Amino acid sequence: MIVGHDKLHPLEASDHKAFQKAPPAVESARAGEAGAGFAVVADEVRNLALRAADAAKQTADLIETTARKIRDGSQLVTKTNNAFGRVQESVSKVGELVGEIAAASKEQAEGIHQVNKAVSEMDKVVQQNAASAEENASASEEMNAQAEQMKAYVGSLVRLVEGTGDATKTRRLLPGKRAAIAIETKPLHMIPLDGGKSD
């Protein structure tokens, strides 16, 4: 295989050295007129061999450059594949994160729904408590009114029993009634203290 001047085939190297050592013009001069044609052919062969060696060197350089580019291209392909692998891993991780975010958003939406439902139930309970409080307040007012009526009624009875009230007319408040009803009371008969008859 011819790769350059320094790596010629043994026969080609010996011929090349022979050409350099004894040029065709010298050989033809030694051979006389018969070697004149040989000198021309030998000179052309020598030039052709030199051009072939240069072409071989250029071809070897081109092959080496191509091989280097192939190695560089192979490394670039490897790096590209590794980069695509990392991109694929990143895409997979992003997909997982998107799935987790979607699940968290769904749970959050369900939680908000439960909170809204609880707030609605609390509002209903508050409204019911407010209605019950109004009813209790109304009942309390009614009971207070009845208690005042009973207090007045008991006071009237106490004054009547003790004799400090009006003996002929005592005002009595009936329980559960806001209006006052007058009740007249009269003694049935008078008992004399001295045992005599009354007038």
PDB file of C-alpha atoms in Angstrom:
ATOM      1  CA  MET A   1       0.000   0.000   0.000  1.00  0.00           C
ATOM      2  CA  ILE A   2       1.384   3.393  -1.023  1.00  0.00           C
ATOM      3  CA  VAL A   3       0.841   6.054   1.676  1.00  0.00           C
ATOM      4  CA  GLY A   4       3.663   8.528   0.928  1.00  0.00           C
ATOM      5  CA  HIS A   5       7.313   8.963   0.002  1.00  0.00           C
ATOM      6  CA  ASP A   6       8.494   7.452   3.252  1.00  0.00           C
ATOM      7  CA  LYS A   7       6.302   4.328   2.970  1.00  0.00           C
ATOM      8  CA  LEU A   8       6.805   3.262  -0.654  1.00  0.00           C
ATOM      9  CA  HIS A   9       6.762  -0.343  -1.762  1.00  0.00           C
ATOM     10  CA  PRO A  10      10.298  -1.859  -1.546  1.00  0.00           C
ATOM     11  CA  LEU A  11      10.588  -2.223  -5.338  1.00  0.00           C
ATOM     12  CA  GLU A  12       9.183   1.257  -5.906  1.00  0.00           C
ATOM     13  CA  ALA A  13      11.550   2.668  -3.284  1.00  0.00           C
ATOM     14  CA  SER A  14      14.554   1.010  -4.921  1.00  0.00           C
ATOM     15  CA  ASP A  15      13.510   2.266  -8.344  1.00  0.00           C
ATOM     16  CA  HIS A  16      12.942   5.731  -6.894  1.00  0.00           C
ATOM     17  CA  LYS A  17      16.440   5.685  -5.354  1.00  0.00           C
ATOM     18  CA  ALA A  18      17.880   4.394  -8.611  1.00  0.00           C
ATOM     19  CA  PHE A  19      16.294   7.279 -10.466  1.00  0.00           C
ATOM     20  CA  GLN A  20      17.712   9.706  -7.962  1.00  0.00           C
ATOM     21  CA  LYS A  21      21.127   8.005  -7.984  1.00  0.00           C
ATOM     22  CA  ALA A  22      21.544   7.649 -11.744  1.00  0.00           C
ATOM     23  CA  PRO A  23      19.422   9.996 -13.846  1.00  0.00           C
ATOM     24  CA  PRO A  24      18.292   8.671 -17.272  1.00  0.00           C
ATOM     25  CA  ALA A  25      20.445  11.244 -19.095  1.00  0.00           C
ATOM     26  CA  VAL A  26      23.574   9.759 -17.528  1.00  0.00           C
ATOM     27  CA  GLU A  27      22.525   6.224 -18.381  1.00  0.00           C
ATOM     28  CA  SER A  28      21.716   7.222 -21.957  1.00  0.00           C
ATOM     29  CA  ALA A  29      25.116   8.909 -22.301  1.00  0.00           C
ATOM     30  CA  ARG A  30      26.714   5.692 -21.198  1.00  0.00           C
ATOM     31  CA  ALA A  31      24.625   3.674 -23.634  1.00  0.00           C
ATOM     32  CA  GLY A  32      25.315   5.936 -26.568  1.00  0.00           C
ATOM     33  CA  GLU A  33      22.859   6.631 -29.384  1.00  0.00           C
ATOM     34  CA  ALA A  34      20.953   3.434 -28.689  1.00  0.00           C
ATOM     35  CA  GLY A  35      20.059   4.639 -25.244  1.00  0.00           C
ATOM     36  CA  ALA A  36      18.737   8.063 -26.303  1.00  0.00           C
ATOM     37  CA  GLY A  37      15.161   6.800 -26.645  1.00  0.00           C
ATOM     38  CA  PHE A  38      15.445   4.916 -23.390  1.00  0.00           C
ATOM     39  CA  ALA A  39      16.499   8.130 -21.661  1.00  0.00           C
ATOM     40  CA  VAL A  40      13.337   9.912 -22.752  1.00  0.00           C
ATOM     41  CA  VAL A  41      11.116   7.035 -21.674  1.00  0.00           C
ATOM     42  CA  ALA A  42      12.964   6.631 -18.423  1.00  0.00           C
ATOM     43  CA  ASP A  43      12.642  10.320 -17.664  1.00  0.00           C
ATOM     44  CA  GLU A  44       8.907  10.192 -18.257  1.00  0.00           C
ATOM     45  CA  VAL A  45       8.631   7.080 -16.107  1.00  0.00           C
ATOM     46  CA  ARG A  46      10.559   8.843 -13.375  1.00  0.00           C
ATOM     47  CA  ASN A  47       8.303  11.890 -13.549  1.00  0.00           C
ATOM     48  CA  LEU A  48       5.251   9.620 -13.539  1.00  0.00           C
ATOM     49  CA  ALA A  49       6.560   7.775 -10.500  1.00  0.00           C
ATOM     50  CA  LEU A  50       7.131  11.039  -8.676  1.00  0.00           C
ATOM     51  CA  ARG A  51       3.644  12.262  -9.550  1.00  0.00           C
ATOM     52  CA  ALA A  52       2.220   8.904  -8.477  1.00  0.00           C
ATOM     53  CA  ALA A  53       4.058   9.163  -5.174  1.00  0.00           C
ATOM     54  CA  ASP A  54       2.741  12.682  -4.647  1.00  0.00           C
ATOM     55  CA  ALA A  55      -0.763  11.523  -5.544  1.00  0.00           C
ATOM     56  CA  ALA A  56      -0.388   8.596  -3.150  1.00  0.00           C
ATOM     57  CA  LYS A  57       0.704  10.968  -0.408  1.00  0.00           C
ATOM     58  CA  GLN A  58      -2.226  13.275  -1.120  1.00  0.00           C
ATOM     59  CA  THR A  59      -4.546  10.260  -1.139  1.00  0.00           C
ATOM     60  CA  ALA A  60      -3.112   9.077   2.171  1.00  0.00           C
ATOM     61  CA  ASP A  61      -3.572  12.545   3.626  1.00  0.00           C
ATOM     62  CA  LEU A  62      -7.111  12.630   2.287  1.00  0.00           C
ATOM     63  CA  ILE A  63      -7.823   9.191   3.748  1.00  0.00           C
ATOM     64  CA  GLU A  64      -6.389  10.255   7.092  1.00  0.00           C
ATOM     65  CA  THR A  65      -8.439  13.457   7.035  1.00  0.00           C
ATOM     66  CA  THR A  66     -11.550  11.478   6.107  1.00  0.00           C
ATOM     67  CA  ALA A  67     -10.881   8.972   8.889  1.00  0.00           C
ATOM     68  CA  ARG A  68     -10.407  11.812  11.366  1.00  0.00           C
ATOM     69  CA  LYS A  69     -13.654  13.394  10.220  1.00  0.00           C
ATOM     70  CA  ILE A  70     -15.379  10.035  10.532  1.00  0.00           C
ATOM     71  CA  ARG A  71     -14.060   9.684  14.091  1.00  0.00           C
ATOM     72  CA  ASP A  72     -15.171  13.214  14.885  1.00  0.00           C
ATOM     73  CA  GLY A  73     -18.551  12.508  13.292  1.00  0.00           C
ATOM     74  CA  SER A  74     -18.887   9.315  15.315  1.00  0.00           C
ATOM     75  CA  GLN A  75     -18.105  11.197  18.508  1.00  0.00           C
ATOM     76  CA  LEU A  76     -20.589  13.880  17.514  1.00  0.00           C
ATOM     77  CA  VAL A  77     -23.244  11.225  16.877  1.00  0.00           C
ATOM     78  CA  THR A  78     -22.508   9.706  20.288  1.00  0.00           C
ATOM     79  CA  LYS A  79     -22.772  13.098  21.966  1.00  0.00           C
ATOM     80  CA  THR A  80     -25.997  13.788  20.055  1.00  0.00           C
ATOM     81  CA  ASN A  81     -27.473  10.462  21.163  1.00  0.00           C
ATOM     82  CA  ASN A  82     -26.500  11.205  24.760  1.00  0.00           C
ATOM     83  CA  ALA A  83     -28.054  14.663  24.483  1.00  0.00           C
ATOM     84  CA  PHE A  84     -31.264  13.172  23.074  1.00  0.00           C
ATOM     85  CA  GLY A  85     -31.253  10.657  25.927  1.00  0.00           C
ATOM     86  CA  ARG A  86     -30.997  13.447  28.478  1.00  0.00           C
ATOM     87  CA  VAL A  87     -33.741  15.366  26.680  1.00  0.00           C
ATOM     88  CA  GLN A  88     -35.957  12.286  26.781  1.00  0.00           C
ATOM     89  CA  GLU A  89     -35.311  11.891  30.511  1.00  0.00           C
ATOM     90  CA  SER A  90     -36.146  15.562  31.034  1.00  0.00           C
ATOM     91  CA  VAL A  91     -39.356  15.166  29.031  1.00  0.00           C
ATOM     92  CA  SER A  92     -40.292  12.125  31.121  1.00  0.00           C
ATOM     93  CA  LYS A  93     -39.640  14.037  34.345  1.00  0.00           C
ATOM     94  CA  VAL A  94     -41.669  16.987  33.059  1.00  0.00           C
ATOM     95  CA  GLY A  95     -44.509  14.612  32.216  1.00  0.00           C
ATOM     96  CA  GLU A  96     -44.386  13.152  35.724  1.00  0.00           C
ATOM     97  CA  LEU A  97     -44.384  16.646  37.243  1.00  0.00           C
ATOM     98  CA  VAL A  98     -47.352  17.652  35.077  1.00  0.00           C
ATOM     99  CA  GLY A  99     -49.210  14.541  36.227  1.00  0.00           C
ATOM    100  CA  GLU A 100     -48.439  15.293  39.874  1.00  0.00           C
ATOM    101  CA  ILE A 101     -49.527  18.915  39.423  1.00  0.00           C
ATOM    102  CA  ALA A 102     -52.773  17.782  37.789  1.00  0.00           C
ATOM    103  CA  ALA A 103     -53.457  15.351  40.648  1.00  0.00           C
ATOM    104  CA  ALA A 104     -52.676  18.041  43.235  1.00  0.00           C
ATOM    105  CA  SER A 105     -54.950  20.502  41.431  1.00  0.00           C
ATOM    106  CA  LYS A 106     -57.749  17.932  41.415  1.00  0.00           C
ATOM    107  CA  GLU A 107     -57.309  17.282  45.140  1.00  0.00           C
ATOM    108  CA  GLN A 108     -57.236  21.025  45.793  1.00  0.00           C
ATOM    109  CA  ALA A 109     -60.446  21.493  43.797  1.00  0.00           C
ATOM    110  CA  GLU A 110     -62.108  18.708  45.801  1.00  0.00           C
ATOM    111  CA  GLY A 111     -60.886  20.318  49.026  1.00  0.00           C
ATOM    112  CA  ILE A 112     -62.291  23.693  47.975  1.00  0.00           C
ATOM    113  CA  HIS A 113     -65.600  22.005  47.161  1.00  0.00           C
ATOM    114  CA  GLN A 114     -65.683  20.397  50.599  1.00  0.00           C
ATOM    115  CA  VAL A 115     -64.848  23.743  52.238  1.00  0.00           C
ATOM    116  CA  ASN A 116     -67.631  25.482  50.306  1.00  0.00           C
ATOM    117  CA  LYS A 117     -70.029  22.725  51.305  1.00  0.00           C
ATOM    118  CA  ALA A 118     -69.006  23.064  54.962  1.00  0.00           C
ATOM    119  CA  VAL A 119     -69.409  26.849  54.789  1.00  0.00           C
ATOM    120  CA  SER A 120     -72.893  26.396  53.315  1.00  0.00           C
ATOM    121  CA  GLU A 121     -73.820  23.969  56.103  1.00  0.00           C
ATOM    122  CA  MET A 122     -72.451  26.381  58.708  1.00  0.00           C
ATOM    123  CA  ASP A 123     -74.487  29.199  57.169  1.00  0.00           C
ATOM    124  CA  LYS A 124     -77.610  27.061  57.432  1.00  0.00           C
ATOM    125  CA  VAL A 125     -76.810  26.249  61.059  1.00  0.00           C
ATOM    126  CA  VAL A 126     -76.192  29.929  61.817  1.00  0.00           C
ATOM    127  CA  GLN A 127     -79.505  30.875  60.225  1.00  0.00           C
ATOM    128  CA  GLN A 128     -81.280  28.152  62.207  1.00  0.00           C
ATOM    129  CA  ASN A 129     -79.586  29.322  65.400  1.00  0.00           C
ATOM    130  CA  ALA A 130     -80.587  32.902  64.625  1.00  0.00           C
ATOM    131  CA  ALA A 131     -84.193  31.829  64.089  1.00  0.00           C
ATOM    132  CA  SER A 132     -84.096  29.802  67.306  1.00  0.00           C
ATOM    133  CA  ALA A 133     -82.577  32.769  69.129  1.00  0.00           C
ATOM    134  CA  GLU A 134     -85.371  35.012  67.859  1.00  0.00           C
ATOM    135  CA  GLU A 135     -87.956  32.463  68.963  1.00  0.00           C
ATOM    136  CA  ASN A 136     -86.246  32.106  72.338  1.00  0.00           C
ATOM    137  CA  ALA A 137     -86.106  35.881  72.712  1.00  0.00           C
ATOM    138  CA  SER A 138     -89.802  36.142  71.884  1.00  0.00           C
ATOM    139  CA  ALA A 139     -90.628  33.346  74.321  1.00  0.00           C
ATOM    140  CA  SER A 140     -88.427  34.972  76.952  1.00  0.00           C
ATOM    141  CA  GLU A 141     -90.234  38.273  76.517  1.00  0.00           C
ATOM    142  CA  GLU A 142     -93.561  36.473  76.801  1.00  0.00           C
ATOM    143  CA  MET A 143     -92.396  34.679  79.946  1.00  0.00           C
ATOM    144  CA  ASN A 144     -91.122  37.945  81.417  1.00  0.00           C
ATOM    145  CA  ALA A 145     -94.472  39.553  80.722  1.00  0.00           C
ATOM    146  CA  GLN A 146     -96.299  36.646  82.338  1.00  0.00           C
ATOM    147  CA  ALA A 147     -93.919  36.779  85.306  1.00  0.00           C
ATOM    148  CA  GLU A 148     -94.654  40.476  85.753  1.00  0.00           C
ATOM    149  CA  GLN A 149     -98.363  39.724  85.573  1.00  0.00           C
ATOM    150  CA  MET A 150     -98.023  36.944  88.142  1.00  0.00           C
ATOM    151  CA  LYS A 151     -95.940  39.223  90.353  1.00  0.00           C
ATOM    152  CA  ALA A 152     -98.613  41.901  90.235  1.00  0.00           C
ATOM    153  CA  TYR A 153    -101.323  39.315  90.878  1.00  0.00           C
ATOM    154  CA  VAL A 154     -99.484  37.874  93.883  1.00  0.00           C
ATOM    155  CA  GLY A 155     -98.852  41.373  95.206  1.00  0.00           C
ATOM    156  CA  SER A 156    -102.546  42.145  94.962  1.00  0.00           C
ATOM    157  CA  LEU A 157    -103.423  38.945  96.805  1.00  0.00           C
ATOM    158  CA  VAL A 158    -100.893  39.702  99.522  1.00  0.00           C
ATOM    159  CA  ARG A 159    -102.260  43.200 100.035  1.00  0.00           C
ATOM    160  CA  LEU A 160    -105.790  41.824 100.078  1.00  0.00           C
ATOM    161  CA  VAL A 161    -104.930  39.193 102.691  1.00  0.00           C
ATOM    162  CA  GLU A 162    -103.031  41.661 104.842  1.00  0.00           C
ATOM    163  CA  GLY A 163    -105.854  44.185 104.590  1.00  0.00           C
ATOM    164  CA  THR A 164    -103.734  46.848 103.046  1.00  0.00           C
ATOM    165  CA  GLY A 165    -105.458  46.674  99.720  1.00  0.00           C
ATOM    166  CA  ASP A 166    -108.854  47.941  98.608  1.00  0.00           C
ATOM    167  CA  ALA A 167    -111.459  45.675 100.170  1.00  0.00           C
ATOM    168  CA  THR A 168    -114.146  46.534  97.705  1.00  0.00           C
ATOM    169  CA  LYS A 169    -112.131  46.364  94.506  1.00  0.00           C
ATOM    170  CA  THR A 170    -108.984  44.428  93.799  1.00  0.00           C
ATOM    171  CA  ARG A 171    -107.318  44.544  90.409  1.00  0.00           C
ATOM    172  CA  ARG A 172    -106.094  41.151  89.307  1.00  0.00           C
ATOM    173  CA  LEU A 173    -103.899  40.350  86.315  1.00  0.00           C
ATOM    174  CA  LEU A 174    -104.748  37.039  84.765  1.00  0.00           C
ATOM    175  CA  PRO A 175    -101.735  34.901  83.662  1.00  0.00           C
ATOM    176  CA  GLY A 176    -101.179  35.027  79.923  1.00  0.00           C
ATOM    177  CA  LYS A 177    -103.263  38.157  79.497  1.00  0.00           C
ATOM    178  CA  ARG A 178    -101.782  41.600  79.036  1.00  0.00           C
ATOM    179  CA  ALA A 179    -105.046  43.420  79.832  1.00  0.00           C
ATOM    180  CA  ALA A 180    -105.991  43.965  83.455  1.00  0.00           C
ATOM    181  CA  ILE A 181    -109.385  42.682  84.635  1.00  0.00           C
ATOM    182  CA  ALA A 182    -111.028  44.308  87.640  1.00  0.00           C
ATOM    183  CA  ILE A 183    -112.730  41.956  90.095  1.00  0.00           C
ATOM    184  CA  GLU A 184    -114.950  43.363  92.840  1.00  0.00           C
ATOM    185  CA  THR A 185    -115.027  41.559  96.177  1.00  0.00           C
ATOM    186  CA  LYS A 186    -117.624  42.271  98.886  1.00  0.00           C
ATOM    187  CA  PRO A 187    -117.869  40.853 102.440  1.00  0.00           C
ATOM    188  CA  LEU A 188    -120.766  38.420 102.958  1.00  0.00           C
ATOM    189  CA  HIS A 189    -121.773  39.676 106.420  1.00  0.00           C
ATOM    190  CA  MET A 190    -120.345  41.525 109.385  1.00  0.00           C
ATOM    191  CA  ILE A 191    -119.810  39.652 112.654  1.00  0.00           C
ATOM    192  CA  PRO A 192    -120.221  41.941 115.746  1.00  0.00           C
ATOM    193  CA  LEU A 193    -117.462  41.711 118.271  1.00  0.00           C
ATOM    194  CA  ASP A 194    -119.781  42.215 121.354  1.00  0.00           C
ATOM    195  CA  GLY A 195    -122.094  39.304 120.489  1.00  0.00           C
ATOM    196  CA  GLY A 196    -124.992  41.593 119.649  1.00  0.00           C
ATOM    197  CA  LYS A 197    -126.904  41.734 116.448  1.00  0.00           C
ATOM    198  CA  SER A 198    -125.916  43.886 113.685  1.00  0.00           C
ATOM    199  CA  ASP A 199    -128.016  46.868 112.680  1.00  0.00           C
TER     200      ASP A 199
END
